[in-house]
Amino acid sequence: LRRPRVVQVSAAYMVFVAVLRRTAGGCGLKVPRRTSADLFMRDAHLKCVSTYLKPFPPHLTQFICFGSSSLVQRRRLSALPAAAAGAAPAVDAWAERAAARDLSAAELQVQLDLQAQQQSEEEGKAAAATTAVEEEEVPLYGGGAAPHVAPAAPPPAKKVGLHALRRMYESGEPLSVLTAYDYPSARLADGAGADVLLVGDSLGMVVLGQDDTTEVTVSQMVHHCQAAARGTRRALLVADLPFGAYLTPQAAASNGVRLVKEGRADAVKLEGGVRAAEQVRAMVDAGLAVMGHVGFTPQSVAQLGGYRVQGRSAAEARSLLEDAEALQEAGCFAVVLEMVPAPVAALITSKLRVPTIGIGAGGGTSGQVQVFHDVLGLYDKLSPRFSHQFARLEGPMRAALGRYCAAVKRRSFPARRHSFGMSDAETRLLEAEFGPPPPPPAPPARASRARAPNGHASPAPLARPHEPQRGGLRLLRSIDEGRRAAGG
C-alpha cells in the first residue's frame, strides 16, 4: 500500500475505511475505522465479510481501504444529470443480493466488542457535511468509482529492434533518430523517446573539434559506442563505420563486428551506394544489421566539392535511386538520405521497401535524424540549413559555469554542507598531535571598480603601448580615467 493522503470527501459519499487492530497476541482483527459507521458495507460481498471473522497474522496488521460501494455509487448517480448517469456502469447484481444478507450476532461478537471499546475515543467525531478522511488512493476492492489515482511509474520500455522498426514503418509512424556520442547524450536522447540512436562519425566535429569526419578512427568509434551503449535502454543503437574502415568487404565485416562486439552497438552504418553493396553483403553475411547512407556523404566531402546538395538534376536523382535500391537489395534495413531535394527523397522513399531516414531531405521520408548538438544549440561552427535548434543551451550552460568560477574566486563554494567533518574525539587527537588547524582563509577583498550598466563590475582598462604619451605621461581622456589612474 502507498502512503495514505488526506482527501476532502462529502459525508454523503463517505468512503468506507477498515483497519486491522492489533490484539494482545499480535494478531489483527478487522474493524471499521469510524465506530459510528456500520461494521462493514451493507452491500459487501460474502467473501469480503468473511475477512472480519478470522485473525490476521501480525505482519498484515496495517491499514486497508475500500473503494466506494454500490450504495455510494447509486447516490452519486442520482445526483448526476440523466445523460451522465446513463453512461455510468450498472451496479453488479451480486452486490445488490449481498446487501440483503445478515450475519448472526454471535459470529460478529468479537468485532462488536472491539467497536464498543473504541466508542469512547470516537465520540463527538461524527462526520459533518465535508469530512477529511485518510484513505488509500488505490481501492483494493469495492464496486463503485474509485478516488483519483495518481499515474503509476511507466514500466520499463521495451527495447526497439528491427522488428519494431519494421512495424512502425509499415504502420506509417515516423521514426525519430538522434545522434549520441557518450553516456550523457545517449541517456538523454533515449529517455526523450528516440527510436534510434546513431553514434555518428560526426563526433569528430562536434565532440573532438575536428574540421570534418575523415580523421575519426575505428578505435575512437568503439570507445564512444561503449559509452553510448551504457546510456541506452530502449533505442536501437547504430554505429558509423568511419572513413577508410570498409575499403574491402573483408575490412567492412571485420570492423563492423568490432563495433558490435566491443562497442556494444546493435547495428552499423556505412556511406555509399552501388560501390558499397559488396561491403553490405559481407557484413550481412557476418550477421550484422546494416544501415545505408546515400546523397551527400560527409566522408567524401572533398570528392563532392564541399557541402553540396545531391540529386538536383534528373540524372543525379536517377543515380541516387539506383544507389538506394542497391543498398536495399544488398540487405540494408534502412537508408539515410542526406541533403537531397525533397521531391527526390519522396520518390526514393516510395520506391523502396525499407525505411528512409532523412536529414535535409524534406518531410517525405520515413523518419528524420538530427545531430544532438544541433538540436540543443551546442555547436559553435557549422550550422546547416536543415538543422533546427529546438533549444539554445550554450548560454545557460556558460552562465552556470561562470557562477561556479565566481563562487570559487570569492570562496563561497564549497559551503559547509558540501564538506565532511570528523568526530570531536578524533579532532582533539589530531589537534594534540599537530596543533589547532589554521583559520579558514578570508574571502578576497573586493576591488573598487566601476559598475557596468548591467550591474556587473566592468573590467579595469588595460594599458596599451600604442597610446599617445607626452613627456613620459599617458594622456587621460576623462575624469573617471584620471581617478582610476590615481587609484580611486
Short mmCIF file of C-alpha atoms in Angstrom, two decimals:
data_model
loop_
_atom_site.label_atom_id
_atom_site.label_comp_id
_atom_site.label_asym_id
_atom_site.label_seq_id
_atom_site.Cartn_x
_atom_site.Cartn_y
_atom_site.Cartn_z
CA LEU A 1 0.00 0.00 0.00
CA ARG A 2 1.17 3.50 -0.73
CA ARG A 3 1.30 6.19 1.93
CA PRO A 4 -2.22 7.45 2.76
CA ARG A 5 -3.14 11.02 1.93
CA VAL A 6 -5.85 13.39 3.18
CA VAL A 7 -8.74 13.83 0.78
CA GLN A 8 -11.83 16.03 1.13
CA VAL A 9 -14.99 14.00 0.53
CA SER A 10 -18.64 14.67 1.19
CA ALA A 11 -20.25 12.88 4.10
CA ALA A 12 -22.99 11.61 1.77
CA TYR A 13 -20.36 9.86 -0.33
CA MET A 14 -18.15 8.67 2.50
CA VAL A 15 -15.60 6.00 1.54
CA PHE A 16 -15.74 3.05 3.91
CA VAL A 17 -12.43 2.51 5.70
CA ALA A 18 -11.40 -0.56 7.65
CA VAL A 19 -8.30 -1.10 9.76
CA LEU A 20 -6.56 -4.06 11.28
CA ARG A 21 -6.26 -3.59 15.05
CA ARG A 22 -3.53 -5.46 16.90
CA THR A 23 -4.67 -7.68 19.74
CA ALA A 24 -2.65 -8.74 22.75
CA GLY A 25 -1.26 -11.74 20.90
CA GLY A 26 -0.04 -9.62 17.99
CA CYS A 27 -2.67 -10.82 15.55
CA GLY A 28 -5.02 -8.37 13.89
CA LEU A 29 -8.77 -8.12 13.75
CA LYS A 30 -10.53 -6.19 11.03
CA VAL A 31 -12.85 -3.40 12.24
CA PRO A 32 -14.22 -0.18 10.75
CA ARG A 33 -12.10 2.87 11.40
CA ARG A 34 -15.11 5.05 12.28
CA THR A 35 -17.12 3.39 15.03
CA SER A 36 -20.19 5.38 14.10
CA ALA A 37 -20.27 3.51 10.78
CA ASP A 38 -21.55 0.01 10.10
CA LEU A 39 -19.29 -2.93 10.81
CA PHE A 40 -18.92 -3.46 7.07
CA MET A 41 -20.54 -2.16 3.93
CA ARG A 42 -24.13 -3.26 3.74
CA ASP A 43 -23.69 -4.39 0.14
CA ALA A 44 -20.36 -6.13 0.79
CA HIS A 45 -19.69 -9.47 -0.84
CA LEU A 46 -19.69 -12.50 1.43
CA LYS A 47 -16.02 -13.11 0.69
CA CYS A 48 -15.35 -9.62 1.98
CA VAL A 49 -17.45 -10.19 5.10
CA SER A 50 -15.51 -13.35 5.84
CA THR A 51 -12.36 -11.31 6.33
CA TYR A 52 -13.93 -9.89 9.52
CA LEU A 53 -14.23 -13.36 11.01
CA LYS A 54 -10.62 -14.51 11.03
CA PRO A 55 -7.45 -13.19 12.69
CA PHE A 56 -4.72 -11.71 10.53
CA PRO A 57 -1.02 -12.52 11.08
CA PRO A 58 0.99 -9.75 12.77
CA HIS A 59 2.79 -8.71 9.58
CA LEU A 60 -0.54 -7.94 7.92
CA THR A 61 -1.92 -5.61 10.58
CA GLN A 62 -1.86 -2.39 8.60
CA PHE A 63 -4.41 -0.09 7.01
CA ILE A 64 -6.79 -1.50 4.41
CA CYS A 65 -9.07 0.79 2.44
CA PHE A 66 -12.15 0.07 0.43
CA GLY A 67 -13.37 1.72 -2.73
CA SER A 68 -16.78 3.28 -2.73
CA SER A 69 -19.56 0.71 -2.61
CA SER A 70 -22.52 0.19 -4.90
CA LEU A 71 -24.73 2.15 -2.48
CA VAL A 72 -22.39 5.12 -2.73
CA GLN A 73 -22.35 4.78 -6.48
CA ARG A 74 -26.14 4.84 -6.62
CA ARG A 75 -26.16 8.04 -4.57
CA ARG A 76 -23.66 9.59 -6.94
CA LEU A 77 -25.65 8.55 -9.99
CA SER A 78 -28.83 10.02 -8.54
CA ALA A 79 -27.10 13.39 -8.22
CA LEU A 80 -25.87 13.38 -11.81
CA PRO A 81 -27.77 14.55 -14.90
CA ALA A 82 -29.58 11.84 -16.78
CA ALA A 83 -27.10 11.82 -19.65
CA ALA A 84 -24.11 11.40 -17.37
CA ALA A 85 -25.82 8.80 -15.21
CA GLY A 86 -26.76 6.72 -18.22
CA ALA A 87 -23.12 6.49 -19.23
CA ALA A 88 -22.01 5.14 -15.84
CA PRO A 89 -21.61 1.36 -15.37
CA ALA A 90 -24.52 -0.56 -13.93
CA VAL A 91 -24.38 -1.93 -10.39
CA ASP A 92 -23.47 -5.59 -10.26
CA ALA A 93 -26.33 -7.91 -9.34
CA TRP A 94 -24.22 -9.79 -6.83
CA ALA A 95 -23.67 -6.61 -4.81
CA GLU A 96 -27.40 -5.98 -4.52
CA ARG A 97 -28.04 -9.55 -3.37
CA ALA A 98 -25.24 -9.41 -0.79
CA ALA A 99 -26.64 -6.18 0.66
CA ALA A 100 -29.79 -8.02 1.80
CA ARG A 101 -27.93 -10.71 3.78
CA ASP A 102 -27.32 -10.51 7.54
CA LEU A 103 -24.90 -12.35 9.81
CA SER A 104 -25.65 -13.55 13.33
CA ALA A 105 -24.53 -11.52 16.34
CA ALA A 106 -22.56 -14.47 17.67
CA GLU A 107 -20.41 -14.56 14.56
CA LEU A 108 -19.61 -10.87 14.86
CA GLN A 109 -19.29 -10.63 18.64
CA VAL A 110 -15.52 -10.16 18.62
CA GLN A 111 -15.70 -7.25 16.22
CA LEU A 112 -18.62 -5.66 18.07
CA ASP A 113 -16.71 -5.81 21.36
CA LEU A 114 -13.77 -4.04 19.78
CA GLN A 115 -16.11 -1.48 18.33
CA ALA A 116 -17.59 -0.78 21.76
CA GLN A 117 -14.12 -0.25 23.25
CA GLN A 118 -13.37 2.39 20.69
CA GLN A 119 -16.69 4.17 21.07
CA SER A 120 -15.46 6.46 23.83
CA GLU A 121 -12.45 7.51 21.76
CA GLU A 122 -14.54 8.33 18.72
CA GLU A 123 -17.44 10.19 20.41
CA GLY A 124 -18.03 13.64 19.07
CA LYS A 125 -16.30 12.92 15.76
CA ALA A 126 -19.40 12.38 13.66
CA ALA A 127 -18.88 13.41 10.09
CA ALA A 128 -20.02 16.88 9.02
CA ALA A 129 -21.09 17.82 5.51
CA THR A 130 -17.44 17.76 4.42
CA THR A 131 -15.01 15.47 6.22
CA ALA A 132 -11.29 14.86 5.83
CA VAL A 133 -10.61 11.15 5.56
CA GLU A 134 -7.24 9.45 5.38
CA GLU A 135 -7.63 6.92 2.65
CA GLU A 136 -5.59 4.77 0.37
CA GLU A 137 -5.60 6.08 -3.19
CA VAL A 138 -6.00 2.71 -4.88
CA PRO A 139 -9.16 0.75 -3.98
CA LEU A 140 -8.33 -2.82 -3.06
CA TYR A 141 -11.87 -3.91 -3.76
CA GLY A 142 -15.33 -2.35 -3.97
CA GLY A 143 -17.92 -1.79 -6.64
CA GLY A 144 -18.06 1.96 -7.19
CA ALA A 145 -15.94 4.64 -8.73
CA ALA A 146 -12.52 4.94 -7.13
CA PRO A 147 -10.89 8.15 -5.92
CA HIS A 148 -8.40 9.83 -8.20
CA VAL A 149 -5.37 7.62 -8.69
CA ALA A 150 -2.02 9.21 -9.40
CA PRO A 151 -0.41 7.78 -12.55
CA ALA A 152 1.96 4.97 -11.76
CA ALA A 153 5.53 4.99 -12.97
CA PRO A 154 5.65 3.67 -16.52
CA PRO A 155 7.01 0.15 -16.92
CA PRO A 156 10.46 -0.21 -18.45
CA ALA A 157 10.24 0.49 -22.15
CA LYS A 158 10.73 -2.46 -24.47
CA LYS A 159 13.93 -2.46 -26.48
CA VAL A 160 13.47 -1.27 -30.06
CA GLY A 161 14.68 -3.86 -32.54
CA LEU A 162 14.46 -4.33 -36.27
CA HIS A 163 11.01 -5.90 -36.00
CA ALA A 164 9.72 -2.92 -34.01
CA LEU A 165 11.16 -0.52 -36.58
CA ARG A 166 9.52 -2.54 -39.33
CA ARG A 167 6.13 -2.36 -37.60
CA MET A 168 6.46 1.40 -37.18
CA TYR A 169 7.43 1.77 -40.82
CA GLU A 170 4.54 -0.35 -42.08
CA SER A 171 2.04 1.50 -39.89
CA GLY A 172 3.26 4.88 -41.17
CA GLU A 173 4.70 6.01 -37.82
CA PRO A 174 7.67 8.36 -38.39
CA LEU A 175 11.00 7.17 -36.98
CA SER A 176 12.88 9.57 -34.72
CA VAL A 177 16.67 9.33 -34.84
CA LEU A 178 19.24 11.32 -32.86
CA THR A 179 22.99 11.15 -32.67
CA ALA A 180 24.64 10.32 -29.35
CA TYR A 181 28.32 10.15 -28.54
CA ASP A 182 28.63 9.29 -24.84
CA TYR A 183 26.68 8.22 -21.76
CA PRO A 184 25.00 11.60 -21.00
CA SER A 185 23.86 12.29 -24.56
CA ALA A 186 22.64 8.71 -25.06
CA ARG A 187 20.79 8.71 -21.74
CA LEU A 188 19.03 11.99 -22.54
CA ALA A 189 18.15 11.07 -26.13
CA ASP A 190 16.99 7.60 -25.15
CA GLY A 191 14.88 8.98 -22.32
CA ALA A 192 13.36 11.55 -24.70
CA GLY A 193 11.91 8.72 -26.79
CA ALA A 194 14.22 8.47 -29.78
CA ASP A 195 13.68 5.24 -31.70
CA VAL A 196 17.25 5.05 -32.99
CA LEU A 197 20.49 6.48 -31.61
CA LEU A 198 23.34 6.94 -34.06
CA VAL A 199 26.91 7.10 -32.81
CA GLY A 200 27.97 9.02 -35.88
CA ASP A 201 31.45 9.84 -37.07
CA SER A 202 30.24 13.44 -36.76
CA LEU A 203 31.71 13.11 -33.26
CA GLY A 204 34.96 14.19 -34.92
CA MET A 205 33.45 17.64 -35.45
CA VAL A 206 31.01 18.21 -32.58
CA VAL A 207 32.92 16.34 -29.85
CA LEU A 208 36.58 16.30 -30.89
CA GLY A 209 36.62 19.70 -32.61
CA GLN A 210 37.96 18.45 -35.92
CA ASP A 211 37.18 20.15 -39.22
CA ASP A 212 35.48 17.12 -40.78
CA THR A 213 34.76 13.44 -40.14
CA THR A 214 37.68 11.89 -42.00
CA GLU A 215 40.07 11.84 -39.01
CA VAL A 216 37.89 9.59 -36.87
CA THR A 217 39.30 6.09 -36.27
CA VAL A 218 37.64 2.76 -35.57
CA SER A 219 39.11 2.73 -32.05
CA GLN A 220 37.55 6.11 -31.33
CA MET A 221 34.20 4.84 -32.60
CA VAL A 222 34.45 1.79 -30.35
CA HIS A 223 35.26 3.99 -27.36
CA HIS A 224 32.27 6.28 -27.90
CA CYS A 225 29.95 3.38 -28.72
CA GLN A 226 30.77 1.76 -25.41
CA ALA A 227 29.89 4.94 -23.54
CA ALA A 228 26.67 5.48 -25.52
CA ALA A 229 25.61 1.86 -25.02
CA ARG A 230 25.72 2.33 -21.25
CA GLY A 231 23.20 5.15 -21.52
CA THR A 232 20.85 3.39 -23.96
CA ARG A 233 17.95 1.30 -22.66
CA ARG A 234 15.25 1.46 -25.33
CA ALA A 235 16.55 2.81 -28.63
CA LEU A 236 18.31 0.84 -31.36
CA LEU A 237 21.99 1.82 -31.21
CA VAL A 238 23.67 2.23 -34.62
CA ALA A 239 27.40 2.92 -35.08
CA ASP A 240 29.08 4.60 -38.04
CA LEU A 241 31.91 2.88 -39.84
CA PRO A 242 34.48 5.70 -40.15
CA PHE A 243 36.32 6.76 -43.28
CA GLY A 244 38.70 4.07 -44.56
CA ALA A 245 37.25 1.31 -42.36
CA TYR A 246 35.39 -0.52 -45.17
CA LEU A 247 37.62 -0.31 -48.22
CA THR A 248 37.10 -4.03 -48.85
CA PRO A 249 34.26 -6.39 -47.94
CA GLN A 250 36.57 -8.21 -45.52
CA ALA A 251 37.56 -4.98 -43.76
CA ALA A 252 33.93 -3.89 -43.57
CA ALA A 253 32.87 -7.17 -41.96
CA SER A 254 35.84 -7.18 -39.55
CA ASN A 255 35.39 -3.59 -38.38
CA GLY A 256 31.61 -3.94 -38.27
CA VAL A 257 31.90 -6.97 -36.00
CA ARG A 258 34.27 -5.00 -33.78
CA LEU A 259 31.75 -2.15 -33.37
CA VAL A 260 29.11 -4.67 -32.32
CA LYS A 261 31.32 -6.97 -30.25
CA GLU A 262 33.45 -4.36 -28.48
CA GLY A 263 31.38 -1.21 -28.89
CA ARG A 264 28.08 -2.95 -27.97
CA ALA A 265 26.23 -1.41 -30.92
CA ASP A 266 23.09 -3.05 -32.31
CA ALA A 267 23.81 -2.19 -35.95
CA VAL A 268 26.34 -0.43 -38.15
CA LYS A 269 26.08 2.22 -40.88
CA LEU A 270 28.24 2.94 -43.90
CA GLU A 271 28.19 5.51 -46.68
CA GLY A 272 27.94 4.80 -50.39
CA GLY A 273 25.50 3.24 -52.83
CA VAL A 274 26.29 0.78 -55.60
CA ARG A 275 30.01 0.86 -54.80
CA ALA A 276 29.32 -0.22 -51.20
CA ALA A 277 26.89 -3.04 -52.00
CA GLU A 278 29.53 -5.77 -51.72
CA GLN A 279 30.60 -4.45 -48.31
CA VAL A 280 26.98 -4.52 -47.17
CA ARG A 281 26.59 -8.14 -48.31
CA ALA A 282 29.76 -9.16 -46.46
CA MET A 283 28.52 -7.58 -43.23
CA VAL A 284 25.05 -9.08 -43.59
CA ASP A 285 26.64 -12.48 -44.18
CA ALA A 286 28.64 -11.92 -40.98
CA GLY A 287 25.37 -11.50 -39.06
CA LEU A 288 25.33 -7.69 -38.81
CA ALA A 289 22.36 -5.36 -39.21
CA VAL A 290 23.38 -2.65 -41.68
CA MET A 291 22.03 0.83 -42.39
CA GLY A 292 22.97 2.56 -45.65
CA HIS A 293 23.64 6.22 -46.45
CA VAL A 294 23.34 7.97 -49.83
CA GLY A 295 23.05 11.53 -51.06
CA PHE A 296 25.61 13.80 -49.51
CA THR A 297 28.19 11.57 -47.82
CA PRO A 298 30.34 13.59 -45.39
CA GLN A 299 33.29 11.20 -45.63
CA SER A 300 33.56 12.11 -49.35
CA VAL A 301 33.26 15.88 -48.82
CA ALA A 302 36.46 16.58 -50.76
CA GLN A 303 35.41 14.40 -53.67
CA LEU A 304 31.97 16.02 -53.79
CA GLY A 305 33.43 19.51 -53.84
CA GLY A 306 32.20 20.63 -50.42
CA TYR A 307 28.87 20.57 -48.66
CA ARG A 308 26.58 20.44 -51.70
CA VAL A 309 23.02 19.20 -52.22
CA GLN A 310 22.96 15.95 -54.24
CA GLY A 311 20.36 14.93 -56.82
CA ARG A 312 19.31 18.32 -58.18
CA SER A 313 19.13 17.03 -61.78
CA ALA A 314 17.03 14.19 -63.12
CA ALA A 315 20.15 12.18 -63.93
CA GLU A 316 21.54 12.62 -60.42
CA ALA A 317 18.17 11.71 -58.92
CA ARG A 318 18.09 8.52 -61.02
CA SER A 319 21.59 7.66 -59.79
CA LEU A 320 20.57 8.18 -56.15
CA LEU A 321 17.58 5.89 -56.65
CA GLU A 322 19.85 3.21 -58.07
CA ASP A 323 22.21 3.60 -55.10
CA ALA A 324 19.36 3.26 -52.60
CA GLU A 325 17.91 0.23 -54.38
CA ALA A 326 21.35 -1.42 -54.48
CA LEU A 327 21.67 -1.00 -50.71
CA GLN A 328 18.19 -2.42 -50.21
CA GLU A 329 18.94 -5.46 -52.33
CA ALA A 330 22.26 -5.98 -50.51
CA GLY A 331 20.40 -6.29 -47.20
CA CYS A 332 20.22 -2.83 -45.55
CA PHE A 333 17.30 -2.47 -43.15
CA ALA A 334 17.15 1.33 -43.66
CA VAL A 335 18.77 4.03 -45.80
CA VAL A 336 19.77 7.57 -44.79
CA LEU A 337 19.10 10.30 -47.36
CA GLU A 338 21.21 13.40 -46.66
CA MET A 339 20.93 16.78 -48.41
CA VAL A 340 18.64 15.54 -51.15
CA PRO A 341 15.83 17.64 -52.71
CA ALA A 342 12.51 16.86 -51.04
CA PRO A 343 10.80 15.57 -54.23
CA VAL A 344 13.72 13.21 -54.92
CA ALA A 345 13.69 11.92 -51.33
CA ALA A 346 9.93 11.34 -51.51
CA LEU A 347 10.38 9.45 -54.79
CA ILE A 348 13.11 7.22 -53.35
CA THR A 349 11.01 6.57 -50.25
CA SER A 350 8.06 5.48 -52.39
CA LYS A 351 10.23 3.09 -54.42
CA LEU A 352 11.98 1.38 -51.50
CA ARG A 353 10.61 -1.36 -49.28
CA VAL A 354 12.74 -0.28 -46.30
CA PRO A 355 12.53 2.91 -44.22
CA THR A 356 14.36 6.05 -45.30
CA ILE A 357 15.82 8.42 -42.71
CA GLY A 358 16.06 11.98 -43.93
CA ILE A 359 18.41 14.76 -42.93
CA GLY A 360 17.96 17.78 -45.12
CA ALA A 361 15.67 15.69 -47.34
CA GLY A 362 12.23 17.13 -46.59
CA GLY A 363 9.33 15.61 -44.73
CA GLY A 364 8.51 12.82 -47.17
CA THR A 365 10.93 10.28 -45.70
CA SER A 366 10.08 7.52 -43.22
CA GLY A 367 11.90 9.30 -40.42
CA GLN A 368 14.29 12.10 -39.51
CA VAL A 369 17.75 12.27 -37.96
CA GLN A 370 19.40 15.27 -36.35
CA VAL A 371 22.71 15.87 -34.60
CA PHE A 372 22.42 16.09 -30.81
CA HIS A 373 24.45 19.29 -30.59
CA ASP A 374 22.47 20.98 -33.34
CA VAL A 375 19.15 20.26 -31.65
CA LEU A 376 20.37 21.79 -28.37
CA GLY A 377 22.36 24.67 -29.88
CA LEU A 378 25.73 23.48 -28.59
CA TYR A 379 27.86 23.58 -31.76
CA ASP A 380 29.67 26.82 -32.49
CA LYS A 381 30.89 26.22 -36.04
CA LEU A 382 28.91 24.87 -38.97
CA SER A 383 25.14 25.36 -38.70
CA PRO A 384 23.49 23.53 -41.60
CA ARG A 385 20.31 24.88 -43.11
CA PHE A 386 18.49 21.61 -42.47
CA SER A 387 19.21 21.67 -38.72
CA HIS A 388 16.92 23.31 -36.19
CA GLN A 389 17.86 24.46 -32.71
CA PHE A 390 14.97 23.31 -30.52
CA ALA A 391 16.85 24.94 -27.62
CA ARG A 392 19.86 27.20 -27.19
CA LEU A 393 21.59 25.77 -24.16
CA GLU A 394 25.08 27.18 -24.63
CA GLY A 395 24.16 30.46 -22.91
CA PRO A 396 22.60 28.89 -19.78
CA MET A 397 25.43 26.37 -19.52
CA ARG A 398 28.10 29.05 -19.85
CA ALA A 399 26.32 31.18 -17.24
CA ALA A 400 26.16 28.27 -14.78
CA LEU A 401 29.85 27.54 -15.25
CA GLY A 402 30.62 31.22 -14.78
CA ARG A 403 28.70 31.27 -11.50
CA TYR A 404 30.75 28.32 -10.31
CA CYS A 405 34.04 30.03 -11.18
CA ALA A 406 32.91 33.24 -9.45
CA ALA A 407 31.85 31.30 -6.34
CA VAL A 408 35.30 29.67 -6.13
CA LYS A 409 37.03 33.03 -6.52
CA ARG A 410 35.09 34.61 -3.66
CA ARG A 411 35.37 31.42 -1.53
CA SER A 412 31.59 30.98 -1.23
CA PHE A 413 31.97 27.46 -2.60
CA PRO A 414 32.30 24.88 -1.19
CA ALA A 415 29.97 25.68 1.70
CA ARG A 416 29.80 23.70 4.91
CA ARG A 417 27.11 21.41 3.52
CA HIS A 418 29.49 20.37 0.73
CA SER A 419 32.23 19.29 3.16
CA PHE A 420 32.89 16.39 5.52
CA GLY A 421 33.82 16.56 9.19
CA MET A 422 35.30 14.44 11.98
CA SER A 423 34.09 13.42 15.37
CA ASP A 424 35.08 15.69 18.26
CA ALA A 425 37.22 12.96 19.82
CA GLU A 426 39.21 12.41 16.65
CA THR A 427 39.54 16.14 16.14
CA ARG A 428 41.04 16.56 19.62
CA LEU A 429 43.51 13.74 18.99
CA LEU A 430 44.57 15.36 15.74
CA GLU A 431 44.97 18.78 17.38
CA ALA A 432 47.00 17.28 20.21
CA GLU A 433 49.49 15.92 17.71
CA PHE A 434 49.63 18.68 15.11
CA GLY A 435 48.09 21.68 16.84
CA PRO A 436 44.89 23.52 16.00
CA PRO A 437 44.01 23.81 12.34
CA PRO A 438 44.70 27.11 10.63
CA PRO A 439 41.79 29.52 10.36
CA PRO A 440 39.86 29.41 7.08
CA PRO A 441 41.17 31.85 4.51
CA ALA A 442 39.36 35.13 4.35
CA PRO A 443 37.42 35.93 1.18
CA PRO A 444 39.35 38.21 -1.17
CA ALA A 445 38.77 41.91 -0.81
CA ARG A 446 36.57 43.37 -3.45
CA ALA A 447 38.36 45.74 -5.73
CA SER A 448 36.89 49.20 -6.18
CA ARG A 449 35.70 49.10 -9.73
CA ALA A 450 33.12 50.94 -11.71
CA ARG A 451 29.79 49.26 -12.27
CA ALA A 452 28.63 48.47 -15.76
CA PRO A 453 25.03 49.27 -16.80
CA ASN A 454 24.07 45.61 -16.41
CA GLY A 455 25.07 45.65 -12.74
CA HIS A 456 28.33 43.70 -13.15
CA ALA A 457 31.71 45.14 -12.39
CA SER A 458 33.26 46.50 -15.55
CA PRO A 459 36.83 45.31 -16.18
CA ALA A 460 39.58 47.78 -15.50
CA PRO A 461 41.10 49.18 -18.69
CA LEU A 462 44.40 47.71 -19.72
CA ALA A 463 47.28 49.97 -20.61
CA ARG A 464 48.01 49.85 -24.31
CA PRO A 465 51.55 50.50 -25.51
CA HIS A 466 50.36 52.43 -28.56
CA GLU A 467 48.53 55.10 -26.57
CA PRO A 468 49.97 58.57 -27.12
CA GLN A 469 52.48 59.68 -24.50
CA ARG A 470 53.63 63.21 -23.60
CA GLY A 471 56.75 63.66 -21.51
CA GLY A 472 56.56 60.07 -20.30
CA LEU A 473 52.93 60.54 -19.16
CA ARG A 474 49.86 58.84 -20.59
CA LEU A 475 47.10 61.12 -21.85
CA LEU A 476 43.91 60.96 -19.78
CA ARG A 477 40.70 61.30 -21.77
CA SER A 478 38.17 61.58 -18.92
CA ILE A 479 37.86 62.36 -15.21
CA ASP A 480 36.98 58.73 -14.46
CA GLU A 481 40.13 57.58 -16.20
CA GLY A 482 42.15 60.02 -14.13
CA ARG A 483 40.58 58.75 -10.91
CA ARG A 484 41.36 55.17 -11.84
CA ALA A 485 44.95 56.09 -12.68
CA ALA A 486 45.27 57.79 -9.26
CA GLY A 487 43.96 54.68 -7.50
CA GLY A 488 40.43 55.78 -6.79
#
